[in-house]
């Protein structure tokens, strides 16, 4: 931690700052320049509250130089983590994983139709919510366990893996019986009780970035799951809320290389929730892959205009076909491959091994 001393600080104030740092277990190195005095506080204390020092008289600024997260950091693990989904999907590997499906599970007909067309077009994981975090309590809330059953059957019929959202601790056990990946939605990114419980789950967790969360906060949330013993965490950029109103959210593409630098965990992108408008999804999916996303997750519906949720951002299956055509070119151009499970058997090198 670096403490910059205010130009007008008195000798007494500086001594008090140094003493306080010692009291908290830091070693202190003082360097005095012509215009500025800076204190280097040595000693790694990831949970130290820098405000303890920031509020002292005579302090101009405090900078943390070590991350607050540990298990999620690149310094803890240099190689990329590869998350094994089922037997033969390796997310975080060189191959880009395509996840697609409706916002909500609505019916057997909808899920089977989609599972068939999406598999044929190259998706390997089916998405769909049975428990929906809706802004209004009067909107469709999801089919619950009936929906999970429908989705599992559709996945099994076409060899797809299944990702679905868990909103509450009370749903974990039920969802674990059906899903291959448990999704934590943007609104729950800081539901620490839920994250802690998922740390005990034996299935991968897809953790979406909160609407107003920094990449640092996303990694702190991942740390909750990792510290509980579940090392299979996939991060997801899904757009953040900004002053821009022409899209539902603003897709922060830079978070992809930023996360890759800070963490060994894989990160995928969800352009559907990021832009919220159907015709902006394909260009942002292309861009996310070009930026290094390890996968993309998009909403597709056989009849988007009559979807129970997020119809306006859901692609028609023909548009998903177009998306696949375009992203395959980008994937090849950046020297990656498309995840095509079943074609190759590889060994996962997740950090558990
Ligand atoms: C979803 O993926 O269905 C969803 C609700 O997304 P988010 O949590 O990113 O809003
Ligand atoms: Mn949705």
Coordinates of C-alpha atoms and ligand atoms in Angstrom, one line a residue:
X1 CA 0.0 0.0 0.0
X2 CA 1.3 3.5 -0.9
X3 CA 0.3 6.4 1.3
X4 CA 0.8 9.9 -0.3
X5 CA 1.3 12.6 2.3
X6 CA -0.5 15.9 2.0
X7 CA 1.8 18.8 1.1
X8 CA 0.6 20.7 4.2
X9 CA 0.8 17.9 6.6
X10 CA 2.5 18.6 9.9
X11 CA 5.4 16.6 11.3
X12 CA 3.1 15.4 14.0
X13 CA 0.5 14.2 11.5
X14 CA 3.1 12.2 9.5
X15 CA 4.3 10.6 12.7
X16 CA 0.8 9.6 13.6
X17 CA 0.2 8.0 10.2
X18 CA 3.5 6.0 10.5
X19 CA 2.6 4.9 14.0
X20 CA -0.9 3.8 12.8
X21 CA 0.6 1.8 10.0
X22 CA 3.0 0.0 12.5
X23 CA 0.1 -0.7 14.8
X24 CA -1.7 -2.5 11.9
X25 CA 1.3 -4.7 11.3
X26 CA 2.9 -2.9 8.3
X27 CA 6.6 -2.1 7.8
X28 CA 7.0 1.5 6.7
X29 CA 9.4 3.0 4.2
X30 CA 9.4 6.7 4.0
X31 CA 10.7 8.6 0.9
X32 CA 10.8 12.3 0.9
X33 CA 11.1 14.2 -2.4
X34 CA 11.3 17.9 -3.1
X35 CA 7.5 18.3 -3.2
X36 CA 6.1 15.1 -1.9
X37 CA 6.5 12.6 0.9
X38 CA 5.3 9.0 0.2
X39 CA 5.1 6.1 2.6
X40 CA 5.4 2.6 1.4
X41 CA 3.4 0.3 3.8
X42 CA 4.9 -3.2 3.3
X43 CA 3.1 -6.4 4.3
X44 CA 0.3 -8.2 2.4
X45 CA -3.0 -7.7 4.1
X46 CA -5.7 -8.4 1.5
X47 CA -8.6 -7.6 3.8
X48 CA -7.1 -4.4 5.3
X49 CA -9.5 -1.5 4.9
X50 CA -7.5 1.3 3.3
X51 CA -10.0 3.9 4.6
X52 CA -8.5 3.4 8.1
X53 CA -5.5 5.3 6.7
X54 CA -7.3 7.5 4.2
X55 CA -9.2 9.4 6.9
X56 CA -6.1 10.3 9.0
X57 CA -5.2 14.0 9.0
X58 CA -2.3 14.6 6.6
X59 CA -3.1 11.8 4.2
X60 CA -3.6 12.9 0.5
X61 CA -4.2 9.5 -1.1
X62 CA -3.9 5.8 -0.5
X63 CA -3.2 3.2 -3.2
X64 CA -3.6 -0.5 -2.8
X65 CA -0.9 -2.4 -4.8
X66 CA -1.9 -6.0 -4.0
X67 CA -5.2 -7.5 -5.0
X68 CA -7.9 -8.2 -2.4
X69 CA -8.7 -11.5 -4.1
X70 CA -6.2 -14.4 -3.9
X71 CA -7.4 -17.7 -5.3
X72 CA -8.9 -15.9 -8.4
X73 CA -5.7 -14.0 -9.2
X74 CA -3.1 -14.7 -11.9
X75 CA -0.4 -14.4 -9.3
X76 CA -1.9 -17.4 -7.4
X77 CA -2.2 -19.5 -10.6
X78 CA -0.3 -18.6 -13.8
X79 CA -1.9 -21.0 -16.3
X80 CA -5.5 -20.5 -17.5
X81 CA -8.1 -22.5 -15.7
X82 CA -9.9 -24.9 -17.9
X83 CA -13.4 -25.7 -16.7
X84 CA -14.7 -29.2 -17.6
X85 CA -18.4 -29.3 -18.4
X86 CA -19.6 -32.9 -18.6
X87 CA -17.1 -35.1 -20.2
X88 CA -15.9 -33.3 -23.3
X89 CA -16.4 -29.5 -23.1
X90 CA -13.4 -27.6 -21.9
X91 CA -14.1 -23.9 -21.3
X92 CA -11.1 -21.7 -21.0
X93 CA -9.1 -23.9 -23.5
X94 CA -8.3 -22.7 -26.9
X95 CA -11.7 -23.6 -28.1
X96 CA -14.6 -21.1 -27.9
X97 CA -17.8 -22.5 -26.4
X98 CA -21.2 -21.4 -27.8
X99 CA -24.1 -21.3 -25.3
X100 CA -27.6 -20.4 -26.7
X101 CA -31.2 -20.7 -25.8
X102 CA -34.2 -18.8 -24.7
X103 CA -34.4 -16.3 -21.8
X104 CA -37.0 -18.5 -20.1
X105 CA -38.0 -22.1 -20.4
X106 CA -41.6 -21.8 -21.6
X107 CA -42.8 -25.2 -22.9
X108 CA -41.6 -28.6 -24.1
X109 CA -42.3 -27.6 -27.7
X110 CA -40.2 -24.5 -27.4
X111 CA -37.2 -26.2 -25.8
X112 CA -37.1 -29.3 -28.0
X113 CA -37.4 -27.1 -31.2
X114 CA -34.6 -24.9 -30.0
X115 CA -32.4 -27.8 -28.8
X116 CA -32.7 -29.4 -32.2
X117 CA -31.9 -26.3 -34.3
X118 CA -29.2 -24.9 -32.0
X119 CA -27.3 -28.3 -31.8
X120 CA -27.3 -28.4 -35.6
X121 CA -25.9 -24.9 -35.8
X122 CA -23.0 -25.5 -33.3
X123 CA -24.2 -24.6 -29.8
X124 CA -23.0 -27.0 -27.2
X125 CA -24.7 -25.7 -24.1
X126 CA -28.4 -24.8 -23.9
X127 CA -29.4 -21.9 -21.7
X128 CA -32.8 -21.1 -20.2
X129 CA -34.2 -19.9 -16.9
X130 CA -36.7 -21.7 -14.8
X131 CA -36.4 -19.2 -11.9
X132 CA -36.4 -15.7 -13.4
X133 CA -35.1 -12.6 -11.7
X134 CA -37.7 -10.1 -13.2
X135 CA -37.7 -6.4 -12.4
X136 CA -41.4 -6.6 -11.8
X137 CA -43.1 -9.1 -9.5
X138 CA -46.0 -9.2 -11.9
X139 CA -43.9 -10.5 -14.9
X140 CA -43.5 -14.2 -15.7
X141 CA -41.4 -15.7 -12.9
X142 CA -40.4 -19.0 -14.6
X143 CA -41.8 -22.6 -14.6
X144 CA -39.7 -23.7 -11.7
X145 CA -38.9 -27.4 -11.4
X146 CA -41.3 -28.3 -14.2
X147 CA -39.1 -26.1 -16.5
X148 CA -35.9 -27.8 -15.3
X149 CA -37.3 -31.2 -16.2
X150 CA -38.3 -30.1 -19.6
X151 CA -34.9 -28.6 -20.3
X152 CA -33.0 -31.6 -19.0
X153 CA -35.0 -33.8 -21.4
X154 CA -34.4 -31.5 -24.3
X155 CA -30.6 -31.4 -23.5
X156 CA -30.4 -35.2 -23.2
X157 CA -32.3 -35.7 -26.5
X158 CA -29.7 -33.7 -28.4
X159 CA -26.5 -34.2 -26.4
X160 CA -26.4 -30.6 -25.1
X161 CA -25.2 -29.4 -21.7
X162 CA -27.5 -27.3 -19.5
X163 CA -27.0 -23.9 -17.8
X164 CA -29.8 -22.4 -15.7
X165 CA -30.0 -19.7 -13.1
X166 CA -30.1 -20.2 -9.4
X167 CA -31.6 -17.3 -7.6
X168 CA -31.6 -18.5 -4.0
X169 CA -29.8 -20.9 -1.7
X170 CA -33.1 -22.9 -1.3
X171 CA -33.0 -23.8 -5.1
X172 CA -29.5 -25.2 -5.2
X173 CA -30.2 -28.8 -4.4
X174 CA -33.0 -29.0 -6.9
X175 CA -31.1 -27.3 -9.7
X176 CA -28.1 -29.5 -9.0
X177 CA -30.2 -32.5 -10.0
X178 CA -30.8 -31.2 -13.5
X179 CA -28.2 -28.7 -14.6
X180 CA -24.6 -29.0 -15.7
X181 CA -23.7 -25.4 -14.9
X182 CA -25.3 -23.1 -12.2
X183 CA -25.7 -19.5 -13.3
X184 CA -25.6 -16.6 -10.8
X185 CA -27.4 -13.7 -12.4
X186 CA -26.2 -10.1 -12.5
X187 CA -28.5 -9.1 -9.7
X188 CA -27.2 -11.8 -7.4
X189 CA -23.5 -11.2 -8.0
X190 CA -23.1 -9.9 -4.5
X191 CA -25.5 -12.3 -2.8
X192 CA -22.6 -13.6 -0.6
X193 CA -24.8 -16.2 1.1
X194 CA -25.6 -17.7 -2.3
X195 CA -22.0 -17.5 -3.4
X196 CA -20.7 -19.2 -0.3
X197 CA -23.2 -22.1 -0.7
X198 CA -22.2 -22.5 -4.3
X199 CA -18.6 -22.8 -3.1
X200 CA -19.7 -26.2 -1.8
X201 CA -21.4 -27.3 -5.0
X202 CA -19.8 -30.0 -7.2
X203 CA -20.8 -28.3 -10.5
X204 CA -19.3 -25.3 -12.4
X205 CA -20.8 -21.9 -11.6
X206 CA -21.3 -19.2 -14.3
X207 CA -21.0 -15.9 -12.4
X208 CA -22.4 -12.9 -14.2
X209 CA -21.0 -9.4 -13.7
X210 CA -23.4 -7.2 -11.7
X211 CA -25.1 -4.2 -13.3
X212 CA -22.8 -1.7 -11.6
X213 CA -19.9 -3.9 -10.5
X214 CA -16.3 -3.3 -11.3
X215 CA -14.1 -6.1 -12.6
X216 CA -12.4 -6.1 -9.1
X217 CA -15.8 -6.7 -7.5
X218 CA -16.6 -9.5 -9.9
X219 CA -13.3 -11.2 -9.0
X220 CA -14.1 -10.7 -5.3
X221 CA -17.4 -12.5 -5.8
X222 CA -15.6 -15.3 -7.6
X223 CA -13.3 -15.5 -4.6
X224 CA -16.3 -16.4 -2.4
X225 CA -17.0 -19.4 -4.5
X226 CA -13.4 -20.5 -4.9
X227 CA -12.7 -20.1 -1.2
X228 CA -15.5 -22.5 -0.5
X229 CA -13.7 -25.2 -2.5
X230 CA -15.4 -24.9 -5.9
X231 CA -12.6 -24.0 -8.3
X232 CA -14.9 -24.3 -11.4
X233 CA -15.9 -20.7 -11.9
X234 CA -16.7 -19.1 -15.3
X235 CA -17.1 -15.4 -15.4
X236 CA -19.5 -13.6 -17.7
X237 CA -19.5 -10.0 -19.0
X238 CA -23.1 -9.0 -19.6
X239 CA -22.9 -5.3 -19.9
X240 CA -23.0 -2.6 -17.2
X241 CA -25.3 0.3 -16.6
X242 CA -24.0 3.6 -17.8
X243 CA -25.5 6.9 -18.9
X244 CA -25.9 5.6 -22.5
X245 CA -29.5 4.9 -23.3
X246 CA -29.4 3.6 -26.8
X247 CA -28.7 0.1 -25.6
X248 CA -30.1 -1.8 -22.5
X249 CA -26.6 -1.7 -20.9
X250 CA -23.1 -0.9 -22.2
X251 CA -21.1 -3.9 -23.1
X252 CA -17.7 -3.4 -21.5
X253 CA -15.6 -5.4 -23.9
X254 CA -12.4 -4.3 -22.2
X255 CA -13.3 -6.3 -19.2
X256 CA -12.4 -9.4 -21.2
X257 CA -8.6 -8.7 -21.6
X258 CA -8.6 -7.0 -18.2
X259 CA -10.0 -10.2 -16.5
X260 CA -7.6 -12.4 -18.5
X261 CA -4.7 -10.4 -17.2
X262 CA -5.9 -10.3 -13.6
X263 CA -7.2 -13.8 -13.3
X264 CA -6.7 -17.4 -14.5
X265 CA -10.5 -17.9 -14.7
X266 CA -12.2 -18.0 -18.1
X267 CA -14.6 -15.3 -19.1
X268 CA -17.5 -15.5 -21.6
X269 CA -19.7 -12.7 -23.0
X270 CA -23.4 -12.3 -23.1
X271 CA -24.2 -9.8 -25.8
X272 CA -27.9 -10.3 -25.5
X273 CA -28.3 -8.8 -22.1
X274 CA -25.6 -6.3 -22.8
X275 CA -27.3 -4.6 -25.7
X276 CA -30.9 -5.7 -25.3
X277 CA -31.7 -5.2 -29.0
X278 CA -31.8 -8.1 -31.4
X279 CA -29.9 -6.5 -34.3
X280 CA -27.0 -5.5 -32.1
X281 CA -26.3 -8.9 -30.8
X282 CA -24.3 -10.4 -33.8
X283 CA -21.8 -7.5 -34.1
X284 CA -21.1 -7.6 -30.3
X285 CA -20.8 -11.4 -30.3
X286 CA -18.2 -11.0 -33.0
X287 CA -16.4 -8.3 -31.1
X288 CA -16.4 -10.3 -27.8
X289 CA -14.7 -13.2 -29.5
X290 CA -12.2 -10.9 -31.1
X291 CA -11.5 -9.5 -27.7
X292 CA -10.7 -12.9 -26.4
X293 CA -13.9 -14.2 -24.8
X294 CA -13.7 -17.9 -24.1
X295 CA -17.3 -18.4 -25.1
X296 CA -20.5 -16.5 -25.8
X297 CA -24.0 -16.9 -24.5
X298 CA -26.9 -15.6 -26.6
X299 CA -30.7 -15.7 -26.3
X300 CA -32.5 -17.4 -29.2
X301 CA -36.2 -18.1 -29.4
X302 CA -38.3 -19.9 -32.1
X303 CA -40.9 -17.1 -31.9
X304 CA -39.2 -14.1 -30.2
X305 CA -42.2 -11.8 -30.7
X306 CA -44.3 -14.0 -28.4
X307 CA -41.5 -14.8 -25.9
X308 CA -42.5 -14.7 -22.2
X309 CA -39.3 -12.6 -21.4
X310 CA -36.6 -10.7 -23.3
X311 CA -38.2 -11.3 -26.8
X312 CA -36.8 -8.0 -28.1
X313 CA -33.2 -9.2 -27.6
X314 CA -33.7 -12.8 -28.6
X315 CA -32.4 -13.9 -32.0
X316 CA -34.5 -15.8 -34.5
X317 CA -32.9 -19.2 -35.2
X318 CA -31.9 -17.9 -38.7
X319 CA -30.1 -15.0 -37.1
X320 CA -28.3 -17.5 -34.8
X321 CA -27.2 -19.4 -37.9
X322 CA -25.8 -16.1 -39.3
X323 CA -24.1 -15.4 -36.0
X324 CA -22.4 -18.8 -36.1
X325 CA -21.2 -18.2 -39.7
X326 CA -19.7 -14.9 -38.7
X327 CA -18.1 -15.9 -35.4
X328 CA -16.5 -19.0 -37.0
X329 CA -14.5 -16.6 -39.2
X330 CA -13.3 -14.5 -36.2
X331 CA -12.5 -17.7 -34.2
X332 CA -10.3 -18.9 -37.0
X333 CA -8.7 -15.5 -37.6
X334 CA -7.5 -15.3 -33.9
X335 CA -6.1 -18.8 -34.0
X336 CA -8.7 -20.4 -31.8
X337 CA -11.1 -23.3 -32.6
X338 CA -14.8 -23.9 -32.0
X339 CA -15.7 -26.3 -29.2
X340 CA -17.1 -29.4 -30.8
X341 CA -17.4 -31.9 -28.0
X342 CA -17.3 -35.6 -28.9
X343 CA -14.8 -35.0 -31.6
X344 CA -11.8 -34.9 -29.3
X345 CA -11.0 -36.3 -25.9
X346 CA -8.7 -34.2 -23.9
X347 CA -7.6 -34.0 -20.3
X348 CA -8.9 -31.0 -18.4
X349 CA -6.3 -29.2 -16.4
X350 CA -8.6 -27.5 -13.9
X351 CA -6.8 -26.2 -10.8
X352 CA -8.3 -29.0 -8.8
X353 CA -5.9 -31.5 -10.6
Ligands
LIG1 C1 -30.3 -14.3 -17.9 O1 -29.2 -14.7 -18.3 O2 -31.4 -14.8 -18.1 C2 -30.3 -13.1 -17.0 C3 -31.4 -12.8 -16.3 O3 -29.2 -12.3 -17.2 P1 -28.6 -11.2 -16.2 O4 -28.5 -11.8 -14.8 O5 -27.3 -10.9 -16.8 O6 -29.5 -10.0 -16.3
LIG2 MN1 -33.0 -12.8 -20.5

